[in-house]
Amino acid sequence: MTETTTPRVAIVTGGSGGIGRAVATRLAADGLHVLVHYSGGKDRADEVVEEITAAGGVASTAQADVADEIEVAAMFDAVEQRYGGLDVVVHTAGIMPLSPFLELKLDDLDRIHRTNIRGTFVVGQEGLRRMRAGGALINTSTSVTKLQQVGYSAYVASKGAVEAITLMLAREMRGRDITVNTVAPGPTDTPLFTDGKSQELIDRIAAQSPMERIGRPGDIAEVVAFLAGPGRWLNGQIIYANGGVI
């Protein structure tokens, strides 16, 4: 008699591009059924699903404002209805307006707070309420919380909040066999990082790493895949995935 196993299921927020896309395809390659979340990039999310299904995986899309608890609840309802449960939440969705502190528009600060902090709470609450034993919540921060580069004050403040709750959430999951970790990428070749930067500046940033390059989305996806799968003894940790910049 052949033993059947229930496929593990993941939601990847911000899965329509950049690091989120790499994470979604990597988890699908590991056999997870993946819901690819998007906010406004439906065409890009559809492309991710096409890529996954062409490789023999299972995936679909859902739209939601990550800071809207009603829309997020509907997205989690959808993943349970389609795939029968939930095991992994990878929260990569976020925004990064940059500005010197003294020139920062408070409306931009409010937008960053809403998406990056409130969104992390909304997605995390819904995910942890529904997640099966053996599950993993993986949030994203940034290595800039340690690098302390100028112009990133509002963004770093929002990601510092994400880091601050990581161990606390892991401890609150005591007895449920659920891990909570945060991955903090360094400079990575995505539009979020490269847009508005000259090639000369990108090359200068790349030279700071002992690896003499900036990260690739796949580099970050490998770390996430480990935390989502075999890395069960890593819990409550901030993992700075940056090639040795710090």
Coordinates of C-alpha atoms in Angstrom, one line a residue:
M1 CA 0.0 0.0 0.0
T2 CA 1.4 3.4 -1.0
E3 CA 1.6 5.9 1.8
T4 CA 0.1 9.3 0.9
T5 CA 1.3 12.5 2.5
T6 CA -0.5 15.8 2.6
P7 CA 1.4 18.5 0.7
R8 CA 2.6 21.4 2.8
V9 CA 1.0 24.8 1.9
A10 CA 2.6 28.2 1.9
I11 CA 1.5 31.8 1.5
V12 CA 4.2 34.2 0.1
T13 CA 3.2 37.9 0.5
G14 CA 4.8 40.1 -2.1
G15 CA 5.2 37.0 -4.2
S16 CA 4.8 38.8 -7.5
G17 CA 8.3 40.1 -7.8
G18 CA 11.8 40.4 -6.4
I19 CA 12.6 38.3 -3.4
G20 CA 9.0 37.1 -3.0
R21 CA 9.0 35.6 -6.5
A22 CA 12.2 33.7 -5.9
V23 CA 10.8 32.4 -2.6
A24 CA 7.6 31.3 -4.2
T25 CA 9.3 29.4 -6.9
R26 CA 11.8 27.9 -4.5
L27 CA 9.2 26.6 -2.1
A28 CA 7.2 25.2 -5.0
A29 CA 10.3 23.3 -6.1
D30 CA 10.4 21.8 -2.7
G31 CA 6.8 20.5 -3.3
L32 CA 4.8 23.0 -1.4
H33 CA 1.5 24.3 -2.7
V34 CA 2.0 28.1 -2.9
L35 CA -0.4 31.0 -2.8
V36 CA 1.3 33.9 -4.5
H37 CA 0.0 37.2 -2.9
Y38 CA 0.1 40.4 -4.8
S39 CA -1.1 44.0 -4.0
G40 CA -1.2 45.6 -7.4
G41 CA 0.9 43.4 -9.7
K42 CA -1.6 40.8 -10.9
D43 CA 0.2 40.2 -14.2
R44 CA 3.5 39.6 -12.5
A45 CA 1.8 37.3 -10.0
D46 CA 0.2 35.3 -12.9
E47 CA 3.7 35.0 -14.4
V48 CA 5.0 33.5 -11.1
V49 CA 2.1 30.9 -11.1
E50 CA 2.8 30.1 -14.8
E51 CA 6.5 29.5 -14.0
I52 CA 5.6 27.2 -11.0
T53 CA 3.0 25.2 -12.9
A54 CA 5.2 24.8 -15.9
A55 CA 7.7 23.2 -13.7
G56 CA 5.1 20.8 -12.3
G57 CA 4.2 22.7 -9.2
V58 CA 0.9 23.9 -7.7
A59 CA 0.2 27.6 -7.2
S60 CA -2.4 30.2 -7.5
T61 CA -2.8 34.0 -6.7
A62 CA -4.7 36.2 -4.3
Q63 CA -4.9 39.9 -4.0
A64 CA -4.9 41.8 -0.7
D65 CA -3.8 44.9 1.1
V66 CA -1.6 43.4 3.8
A67 CA -2.6 46.1 6.3
D68 CA -6.3 45.4 5.8
E69 CA -7.5 42.6 8.1
I70 CA -10.6 41.9 6.1
E71 CA -8.8 41.4 2.9
V72 CA -6.0 39.4 4.6
A73 CA -8.6 37.1 6.3
A74 CA -10.2 36.5 2.9
M75 CA -6.8 35.6 1.4
F76 CA -6.2 33.0 4.2
D77 CA -9.7 31.7 3.7
A78 CA -8.8 31.1 0.1
V79 CA -5.6 29.2 0.7
E80 CA -7.4 26.9 3.1
Q81 CA -10.3 26.3 0.7
R82 CA -8.0 25.6 -2.2
Y83 CA -5.3 23.5 -0.5
G84 CA -6.8 22.3 2.7
G85 CA -4.6 24.0 5.3
L86 CA -1.6 26.2 5.9
D87 CA 1.9 25.4 7.0
V88 CA 4.2 28.3 6.0
V89 CA 3.8 32.1 5.8
V90 CA 6.6 34.1 4.2
H91 CA 5.9 37.8 4.6
T92 CA 8.0 39.7 2.1
A93 CA 5.6 42.5 1.2
G94 CA 6.8 46.0 2.1
I95 CA 7.6 49.5 0.9
M96 CA 10.8 51.5 1.1
P97 CA 10.5 55.3 0.5
L98 CA 13.8 56.9 1.3
S99 CA 14.4 60.3 2.6
P100 CA 16.8 62.2 4.9
F101 CA 15.3 62.4 8.4
L102 CA 14.8 66.2 8.3
E103 CA 13.1 66.0 4.9
L104 CA 10.9 63.0 5.7
K105 CA 7.2 63.6 4.9
L106 CA 5.1 62.4 7.7
D107 CA 2.5 61.0 5.2
D108 CA 5.3 58.8 3.9
L109 CA 6.1 57.7 7.5
D110 CA 2.5 56.8 8.0
R111 CA 2.5 54.7 4.8
I112 CA 5.6 52.9 5.8
H113 CA 4.2 52.2 9.2
R114 CA 0.9 50.9 7.8
T115 CA 2.5 48.5 5.3
N116 CA 5.6 47.4 7.1
I117 CA 4.5 47.3 10.7
R118 CA 0.7 47.0 10.7
G119 CA 1.0 44.6 7.7
T120 CA 3.4 42.4 9.6
F121 CA 1.0 42.2 12.5
V122 CA -2.1 41.6 10.3
V123 CA -0.5 38.8 8.3
G124 CA 1.3 37.3 11.3
Q125 CA -1.9 37.2 13.4
E126 CA -3.9 35.5 10.7
G127 CA -1.2 33.1 9.8
L128 CA -0.4 32.0 13.3
R129 CA -4.0 31.5 14.2
R130 CA -4.4 29.1 11.3
M131 CA -1.1 27.4 10.9
R132 CA -0.7 23.6 11.5
A133 CA 1.8 22.0 13.8
G134 CA 5.2 21.9 12.1
G135 CA 4.6 25.4 10.6
A136 CA 6.9 28.4 10.1
L137 CA 6.3 32.1 10.0
I138 CA 9.2 33.9 8.3
N139 CA 9.2 37.7 8.3
T140 CA 11.6 40.0 6.4
S141 CA 13.7 42.8 7.7
T142 CA 16.8 44.4 6.3
S143 CA 20.5 44.4 7.1
V144 CA 20.3 48.2 7.1
T145 CA 19.1 47.9 10.7
K146 CA 22.8 47.1 11.4
L147 CA 24.5 49.1 8.6
Q148 CA 22.7 52.3 9.6
Q149 CA 23.0 54.0 6.2
V150 CA 21.7 57.5 6.0
G151 CA 18.3 58.2 4.3
Y152 CA 16.7 54.9 5.6
S153 CA 15.4 56.2 8.9
A154 CA 11.7 55.5 8.4
Y155 CA 12.3 52.2 6.7
V156 CA 14.8 51.0 9.3
A157 CA 12.5 52.0 12.1
S158 CA 9.7 49.9 10.6
K159 CA 12.0 46.9 10.1
G160 CA 13.4 47.3 13.6
A161 CA 9.9 46.7 14.9
V162 CA 9.7 43.5 12.9
E163 CA 13.0 42.3 14.4
A164 CA 11.9 43.3 17.9
I165 CA 8.9 41.0 18.0
T166 CA 10.6 37.9 16.4
L167 CA 11.7 36.1 19.6
M168 CA 8.6 37.2 21.4
L169 CA 6.3 35.6 18.8
A170 CA 8.4 32.4 18.9
R171 CA 8.0 32.2 22.6
E172 CA 4.2 32.8 22.3
M173 CA 4.0 29.8 20.0
R174 CA 5.3 27.5 22.8
G175 CA 3.6 24.1 22.6
R176 CA 2.4 24.5 19.0
D177 CA 5.5 23.3 17.1
I178 CA 5.6 26.6 15.1
T179 CA 8.8 28.5 14.5
V180 CA 9.1 32.2 14.0
N181 CA 12.2 33.8 12.4
T182 CA 13.1 36.9 10.4
V183 CA 15.4 37.1 7.4
A184 CA 17.3 40.4 7.0
P185 CA 18.7 40.6 3.4
G186 CA 21.5 42.9 2.5
P187 CA 21.7 44.7 -0.8
T188 CA 19.9 42.4 -3.3
D189 CA 19.4 42.7 -7.0
T190 CA 15.7 43.6 -7.0
P191 CA 13.9 46.8 -8.2
L192 CA 13.3 47.8 -4.6
F193 CA 17.1 48.1 -4.2
T194 CA 18.3 49.1 -7.7
D195 CA 15.7 51.6 -8.8
G196 CA 17.1 55.1 -8.7
K197 CA 20.7 54.0 -8.2
S198 CA 23.4 54.4 -10.8
Q199 CA 25.5 51.4 -11.8
E200 CA 28.5 53.1 -10.3
L201 CA 26.8 53.2 -6.9
I202 CA 25.6 49.6 -7.1
D203 CA 29.2 48.5 -7.9
R204 CA 30.5 50.5 -5.0
I205 CA 27.9 48.8 -2.7
A206 CA 28.8 45.4 -4.1
A207 CA 32.5 46.0 -3.3
Q208 CA 31.7 46.2 0.4
S209 CA 30.9 42.5 0.5
P210 CA 33.7 39.9 0.8
M211 CA 31.8 38.1 -1.9
E212 CA 32.3 41.2 -4.1
R213 CA 28.7 41.3 -5.4
I214 CA 25.2 42.2 -4.2
G215 CA 22.8 39.4 -3.4
R216 CA 20.5 37.6 -5.8
P217 CA 16.9 36.9 -4.9
G218 CA 17.7 33.2 -5.1
D219 CA 20.3 33.6 -2.3
I220 CA 17.6 34.9 0.0
A221 CA 15.1 32.2 -1.1
E222 CA 17.6 29.5 -0.1
V223 CA 17.7 30.8 3.5
V224 CA 13.9 31.0 3.6
A225 CA 13.5 27.5 2.2
F226 CA 15.8 26.2 5.0
L227 CA 13.7 27.9 7.6
A228 CA 10.5 26.7 6.0
G229 CA 11.7 23.1 5.9
P230 CA 14.6 21.4 7.7
G231 CA 15.7 24.4 9.9
R232 CA 13.4 23.5 12.8
W233 CA 16.0 24.3 15.5
L234 CA 16.3 27.9 14.3
N235 CA 13.6 29.8 16.2
G236 CA 13.2 33.4 17.3
Q237 CA 16.3 34.4 15.2
I238 CA 17.2 37.4 13.0
I239 CA 19.3 36.0 10.1
Y240 CA 21.3 38.6 8.3
A241 CA 21.7 37.2 4.7
N242 CA 24.1 39.7 3.2
G243 CA 27.3 37.9 2.0
G244 CA 29.3 39.2 4.9
V245 CA 28.6 43.0 4.7
I246 CA 28.2 42.9 8.5

